[in-house]
C-alpha cells in the first residue's frame, strides 16, 4: 500500500516536526544550504552567472532569526513583533532582489550588453541589508522616534500620563501629524512593516502592530483580538467605558481601530465596554500568525490572478473521476501561476508552519501550493503529514489525491531520466 496508516505516520513523522516547535533548535544552516529562489529561475547555469552571495546569506539568516525570535523566547511578551516582521521583510526582499538580478542579467545577455553593471551589493550580513533605503536597526529606530514624538506632544500639552490623554497623543501623532492611513486595498506595498513605515499607508493588521509597538515604548500595554475579519486593539485597562465615549463624532476605540467599528456590517459594530472583556486576547505569536495568514492570502491572490476563482483545494475535487481526466487536470494543462508570488506565498506558509506545526489545514494548503509549483515530491510529503493529523473524513479526501500525485511524481521522474538518457546518446 502506498500510504502508511495515519497513526503510524504520525509517530514516524514527528521527528521531522521537532525542529519546527518552539522548544527545539532549528537545523543549522550553512553557506552550502540550498537557496530556494534558485528553483524558480530556469537555465541559470546557461548564463554562467552567480548573483551576489549576499542574497543567499540574508535569505538564510532572515529565516533563522525569525525562528529564533518566535521559538526561543521563554515568554510570549518577550517576542518583538517589529523585529519578527522585519526579518520577514528581509527574507522576502532578498528573494525578490535575487530574481531581479537574474532577470537583469538575462536581459543583458539577450542584448549582448556588457556595459550595464550588476546591481548586486555585498551586504555581509542581514543587519546591513537596506530595505527602502534603511537597515533593520534604522526601522526600529523609526519606531523609537515616533514614540519620542508622542512624548513631546504630551509635554507640549503640559499634561500627565492619564490613559486617555496618552491615547489621544498617540492618535494625533500617528494619524494626523505623520498621516498614517489604512489602505482599503491590500497589496504588497502596504503589507510589509518597512514599507508601511516609509509610505504611512498600510493594512489594518500592520497599523495595529505599529500602534502596539509605539505604546509599548510608552509603557502602555495594548492588547488585541480577532473579531470576524478584523483585528481590534485597545489598552489594557479596568476602565473601558472611557474608550467608548464619543467625542467629536468618534470614540477612542473607533479612532484606534478604524471604520470597521462604525460599520453596521462588521462584527466590531456591536462591541461595547461590557462585551470587550469576553474576547480572546491574542498573544504575540497569534498576532504574527494572523499577519502571516494575511500574507499568504495576498501572494496567492497575486499568483493566481489569471485564474480567477482558483482555490488551493480545487484539484481535490476531480480525484474520484477517471484517470484520463486526472491526467488532463494535473499534467501539462495545470493552471499557470506567477512563480515569484507563488514562491512568496510558500515562504509565508513555511514560517506559519513553524508557529503552528500541527495545524493540519495549514499543512494541507502548504502541500497544495507545492503541488501548484510542480514540486510533486515535497507536495506528497507535506500532504502525507497532513493526513496524519487531519480528521478522518478529511484524510479520506486527501488519500486518493496523494496516491495519484505520487504516481504523477514517478511519471515525471521517469520522463526526466529518459530525456537525460536521450541527450547522452552520441
Coordinates of C-alpha atoms in Angstrom, one line a residue, residues 49-391:
X49 CA 26.2 33.7 -13.7
X50 CA 26.2 33.6 -9.9
X51 CA 24.5 36.6 -8.1
X52 CA 26.0 38.1 -5.1
X53 CA 26.2 35.6 -2.2
X54 CA 24.7 38.3 0.0
X55 CA 21.2 37.3 -1.2
X56 CA 21.8 33.8 -0.2
X57 CA 23.2 34.7 3.2
X58 CA 20.4 37.2 4.0
X59 CA 17.8 34.7 2.9
X60 CA 19.1 32.0 5.2
X61 CA 19.9 34.4 8.1
X62 CA 16.4 36.1 8.0
X63 CA 14.6 32.7 8.3
X64 CA 17.0 31.7 11.1
X65 CA 16.5 34.9 13.1
X66 CA 12.7 34.7 12.6
X67 CA 12.7 31.2 14.0
X68 CA 14.9 32.2 16.9
X69 CA 12.7 35.2 17.7
X70 CA 9.4 33.2 17.8
X71 CA 10.7 29.9 19.1
X72 CA 13.4 30.6 21.7
X73 CA 11.7 33.3 23.8
X74 CA 10.5 31.7 27.1
X75 CA 7.8 34.3 27.5
X76 CA 5.5 35.4 24.7
X77 CA 5.7 39.0 25.8
X78 CA 9.4 39.0 25.1
X79 CA 8.8 38.4 21.4
X80 CA 9.4 41.6 19.4
X81 CA 6.7 42.0 16.8
X82 CA 8.7 44.6 15.0
X83 CA 11.9 42.6 14.7
X84 CA 10.0 39.5 13.6
X85 CA 8.1 41.3 10.9
X86 CA 11.4 43.0 9.7
X87 CA 13.0 39.6 9.4
X88 CA 10.1 38.5 7.2
X89 CA 10.6 41.6 5.1
X90 CA 14.3 40.9 4.8
X91 CA 13.8 37.4 3.6
X92 CA 11.2 38.3 1.0
X93 CA 13.3 41.4 -0.1
X94 CA 16.4 39.2 -0.6
X95 CA 14.3 36.7 -2.7
X96 CA 12.9 39.5 -4.9
X97 CA 16.3 41.2 -5.3
X98 CA 17.8 37.9 -6.3
X99 CA 15.1 37.4 -9.0
X100 CA 15.5 41.0 -10.2
X101 CA 19.3 40.5 -10.6
X102 CA 18.8 37.2 -12.5
X103 CA 16.2 39.0 -14.8
X104 CA 18.6 41.9 -15.4
X105 CA 21.4 39.6 -16.3
X106 CA 19.2 37.7 -18.7
X107 CA 18.2 40.9 -20.3
X108 CA 21.8 42.0 -20.7
X109 CA 22.7 38.6 -22.2
X110 CA 19.9 38.8 -24.8
X111 CA 21.2 42.3 -25.8
X112 CA 24.8 41.3 -25.6
X113 CA 25.2 44.5 -23.5
X114 CA 28.1 44.2 -21.1
X115 CA 28.2 47.9 -20.3
X116 CA 25.4 47.6 -17.7
X117 CA 26.8 46.6 -14.4
X118 CA 25.1 44.3 -11.9
X119 CA 23.2 45.9 -9.1
X120 CA 24.3 43.4 -6.5
X121 CA 25.6 44.5 -3.1
X122 CA 27.9 42.9 -0.7
X123 CA 25.9 43.5 2.4
X124 CA 27.9 41.0 4.5
X125 CA 25.1 40.3 7.0
X126 CA 21.3 40.7 7.4
X127 CA 21.8 43.8 9.6
X128 CA 23.5 45.6 6.7
X129 CA 20.8 44.9 4.2
X130 CA 18.9 48.0 3.0
X131 CA 15.1 47.9 2.8
X132 CA 13.6 51.0 1.2
X133 CA 16.9 52.8 2.0
X134 CA 17.2 51.8 5.6
X135 CA 18.6 48.9 7.6
X136 CA 16.6 46.9 10.2
X137 CA 18.1 48.9 13.1
X138 CA 17.1 52.1 11.3
X139 CA 13.5 50.9 11.0
X140 CA 13.4 50.0 14.7
X141 CA 14.8 53.5 15.4
X142 CA 12.0 54.9 13.3
X143 CA 9.5 53.4 15.8
X144 CA 11.6 54.8 18.7
X145 CA 11.4 58.3 17.1
X146 CA 7.6 58.1 16.7
X147 CA 7.3 57.3 20.4
X148 CA 9.5 60.3 21.2
X149 CA 7.2 62.5 19.1
X150 CA 4.3 61.3 21.3
X151 CA 6.2 62.1 24.4
X152 CA 6.9 65.6 23.0
X153 CA 3.2 66.0 22.3
X154 CA 2.4 65.2 25.9
X155 CA 4.9 67.6 27.2
X156 CA 3.7 70.4 24.9
X157 CA 0.2 69.9 26.4
X158 CA 1.6 70.1 29.9
X159 CA -0.4 67.1 31.0
X160 CA 0.3 63.9 32.9
X161 CA 0.1 60.4 31.7
X162 CA -3.6 59.7 32.0
X163 CA -4.6 56.8 29.7
X164 CA -7.0 58.7 27.6
X165 CA -4.5 61.6 27.2
X166 CA -1.7 59.2 26.1
X167 CA -4.0 57.6 23.5
X168 CA -5.1 60.9 22.2
X169 CA -1.5 61.9 21.8
X170 CA -0.6 58.7 20.0
X171 CA -3.6 59.1 17.7
X172 CA -2.6 62.7 16.9
X173 CA 1.0 61.9 16.1
X174 CA 0.2 58.7 14.1
X175 CA -2.9 59.7 12.2
X176 CA -2.7 63.5 12.0
X177 CA 1.0 64.6 12.2
X178 CA 2.5 61.6 10.4
X179 CA -0.5 60.8 8.3
X180 CA -0.7 57.0 8.7
X181 CA -3.8 55.7 6.9
X182 CA -5.4 52.3 6.5
X183 CA -5.4 51.0 2.9
X184 CA -8.7 49.9 1.5
X185 CA -6.9 47.7 -1.0
X186 CA -4.3 45.3 0.4
X187 CA -1.2 45.0 -1.8
X188 CA 2.4 44.1 -1.2
X189 CA 3.4 47.8 -0.7
X190 CA 1.1 48.0 2.4
X191 CA 1.8 44.5 3.7
X192 CA 5.4 44.8 5.0
X193 CA 6.4 46.8 8.0
X194 CA 9.2 48.7 6.5
X195 CA 7.1 49.7 3.5
X196 CA 4.3 51.0 5.8
X197 CA 6.7 53.0 7.9
X198 CA 8.0 54.5 4.7
X199 CA 4.7 55.3 2.9
X200 CA 2.5 55.7 6.0
X201 CA -0.1 53.6 4.2
X202 CA -0.8 50.1 5.5
X203 CA -3.1 47.2 6.1
X204 CA -5.2 47.1 9.3
X205 CA -3.1 44.4 10.9
X206 CA 0.2 46.3 10.3
X207 CA -1.2 49.6 11.6
X208 CA -2.3 47.7 14.7
X209 CA 1.1 46.3 15.2
X210 CA 2.7 49.7 14.8
X211 CA 0.3 51.1 17.3
X212 CA 1.2 48.3 19.8
X213 CA 4.9 48.9 19.3
X214 CA 4.6 52.7 19.8
X215 CA 2.6 52.2 23.0
X216 CA 5.0 49.6 24.3
X217 CA 7.7 52.2 24.1
X218 CA 5.5 54.4 26.2
X219 CA 5.0 51.7 28.8
X220 CA 1.4 51.3 27.8
X221 CA 0.1 47.8 27.2
X222 CA -2.1 47.3 24.2
X223 CA -4.0 44.0 23.7
X224 CA -5.9 42.8 20.7
X225 CA -8.3 40.2 19.4
X226 CA -9.6 38.9 16.1
X227 CA -13.3 39.9 15.6
X228 CA -14.7 38.4 12.4
X229 CA -12.4 39.6 9.6
X230 CA -11.0 42.4 11.7
X231 CA -8.2 42.6 14.3
X232 CA -9.1 45.1 17.0
X233 CA -6.8 46.6 19.7
X234 CA -7.3 48.5 22.9
X235 CA -5.3 49.4 26.0
X236 CA -5.3 47.0 28.9
X237 CA -7.3 49.0 31.5
X238 CA -10.0 48.5 34.0
X239 CA -12.0 51.5 32.8
X240 CA -13.1 50.5 29.3
X241 CA -16.0 53.0 29.4
X242 CA -13.6 55.8 28.5
X243 CA -12.7 54.1 25.2
X244 CA -16.4 54.1 24.0
X245 CA -17.2 57.7 24.9
X246 CA -18.0 59.6 21.7
X247 CA -16.1 62.9 21.3
X248 CA -16.4 65.0 18.1
X249 CA -18.3 62.2 16.5
X250 CA -15.8 59.4 17.2
X251 CA -14.8 57.2 20.2
X252 CA -11.2 56.5 21.0
X253 CA -11.9 52.8 20.3
X254 CA -13.1 53.8 16.8
X255 CA -10.1 56.1 16.1
X256 CA -7.7 53.3 17.1
X257 CA -9.4 50.6 15.1
X258 CA -10.7 52.4 12.0
X259 CA -14.1 52.5 10.3
X260 CA -14.9 48.8 11.0
X261 CA -16.2 49.9 14.4
X262 CA -18.7 52.2 12.8
X263 CA -19.7 49.8 10.0
X264 CA -23.1 48.0 10.8
X265 CA -22.0 45.1 8.6
X266 CA -19.0 44.5 10.8
X267 CA -19.0 42.3 13.9
X268 CA -17.0 45.0 15.6
X269 CA -20.0 47.4 15.3
X270 CA -21.8 45.6 18.2
X271 CA -18.9 45.7 20.7
X272 CA -19.3 47.6 23.9
X273 CA -17.3 48.1 27.0
X274 CA -19.1 45.1 28.5
X275 CA -18.5 42.7 25.6
X276 CA -14.9 43.6 25.1
X277 CA -13.5 41.6 28.1
X278 CA -15.2 38.5 26.7
X279 CA -12.9 38.4 23.7
X280 CA -9.9 36.1 23.4
X281 CA -6.8 38.1 23.8
X282 CA -4.2 37.3 21.0
X283 CA -0.7 36.5 22.1
X284 CA 2.3 37.9 20.1
X285 CA 2.6 34.6 18.4
X286 CA -1.1 34.8 17.5
X287 CA -0.6 38.2 16.0
X288 CA 2.3 37.1 13.9
X289 CA 0.2 34.1 12.8
X290 CA -2.6 36.4 11.7
X291 CA -0.1 38.6 9.8
X292 CA 1.4 35.6 8.0
X293 CA -2.0 34.2 7.1
X294 CA -2.8 37.6 5.5
X295 CA 0.5 37.5 3.7
X296 CA -0.3 34.0 2.3
X297 CA -3.7 35.2 1.0
X298 CA -2.1 38.3 -0.6
X299 CA 0.6 36.4 -2.5
X300 CA -1.7 33.5 -3.5
X301 CA -4.3 36.0 -4.9
X302 CA -1.5 37.7 -6.9
X303 CA -0.1 34.3 -8.0
X304 CA -3.5 33.1 -9.3
X305 CA -4.6 36.4 -10.8
X306 CA -5.0 35.0 -14.3
X307 CA -7.1 32.1 -12.9
X308 CA -10.0 33.9 -11.3
X309 CA -11.6 31.9 -8.5
X310 CA -8.9 29.2 -8.4
X311 CA -8.8 27.8 -4.9
X312 CA -5.9 25.8 -3.3
X313 CA -8.2 22.9 -2.8
X314 CA -9.7 22.9 -6.3
X315 CA -7.6 19.9 -7.5
X316 CA -9.1 17.7 -4.7
X317 CA -12.5 17.7 -6.4
X318 CA -11.9 15.7 -9.6
X319 CA -9.7 13.0 -8.0
X320 CA -12.5 10.4 -8.0
X321 CA -13.1 10.9 -11.8
X322 CA -11.4 8.7 -14.3
X323 CA -7.7 8.6 -14.8
X324 CA -7.9 10.4 -18.1
X325 CA -9.5 13.5 -16.5
X326 CA -6.9 13.4 -13.7
X327 CA -4.1 13.3 -16.3
X328 CA -5.6 16.2 -18.1
X329 CA -6.0 18.3 -15.0
X330 CA -2.7 17.5 -13.5
X331 CA -0.3 17.3 -16.4
X332 CA 0.6 19.9 -18.9
X333 CA -2.7 21.7 -18.6
X334 CA -2.2 22.6 -15.0
X335 CA -3.0 26.3 -14.4
X336 CA 0.0 28.6 -14.8
X337 CA 0.6 30.8 -11.8
X338 CA 3.0 33.7 -11.3
X339 CA 6.1 31.9 -10.0
X340 CA 7.5 34.7 -7.8
X341 CA 4.2 35.4 -6.0
X342 CA 3.6 31.6 -5.6
X343 CA 7.0 31.2 -4.0
X344 CA 6.4 34.2 -1.7
X345 CA 3.2 32.5 -0.6
X346 CA 5.0 29.3 0.1
X347 CA 7.7 31.1 2.1
X348 CA 5.0 32.7 4.3
X349 CA 3.4 29.3 4.7
X350 CA 6.7 27.8 5.8
X351 CA 7.0 30.5 8.5
X352 CA 3.4 29.9 9.7
X353 CA 4.1 26.2 10.0
X354 CA 7.0 27.0 12.3
X355 CA 4.4 28.7 14.5
X356 CA 1.7 26.1 14.0
X357 CA 3.3 22.7 13.1
X358 CA 0.2 20.6 13.9
X359 CA -2.3 22.8 12.0
X360 CA -3.5 20.2 9.5
X361 CA -5.5 22.6 7.4
X362 CA -2.4 24.9 7.1
X363 CA -0.2 21.9 6.1
X364 CA -2.8 20.8 3.5
X365 CA -2.8 24.3 2.0
X366 CA 1.0 24.3 2.1
X367 CA 1.1 21.0 0.3
X368 CA -1.3 22.2 -2.3
X369 CA 0.9 25.3 -3.0
X370 CA 3.9 22.9 -3.5
X371 CA 1.7 20.9 -5.9
X372 CA 0.9 24.1 -7.9
X373 CA 4.6 24.9 -8.1
X374 CA 5.1 21.4 -9.5
X375 CA 7.2 20.3 -6.6
X376 CA 5.4 17.0 -6.5
X377 CA 7.8 15.2 -4.2
X378 CA 7.6 17.8 -1.4
X379 CA 3.8 18.1 -2.0
X380 CA 3.4 14.3 -1.4
X381 CA 5.5 14.6 1.8
X382 CA 3.5 17.5 3.2
X383 CA 0.1 16.1 2.3
X384 CA 1.0 12.8 3.8
X385 CA 2.0 14.5 7.1
X386 CA -1.3 16.4 6.9
X387 CA -3.2 13.1 6.7
X388 CA -1.7 12.0 10.0
X389 CA -3.2 15.0 11.8
X390 CA -6.4 15.7 9.8
X391 CA -9.9 14.5 10.8

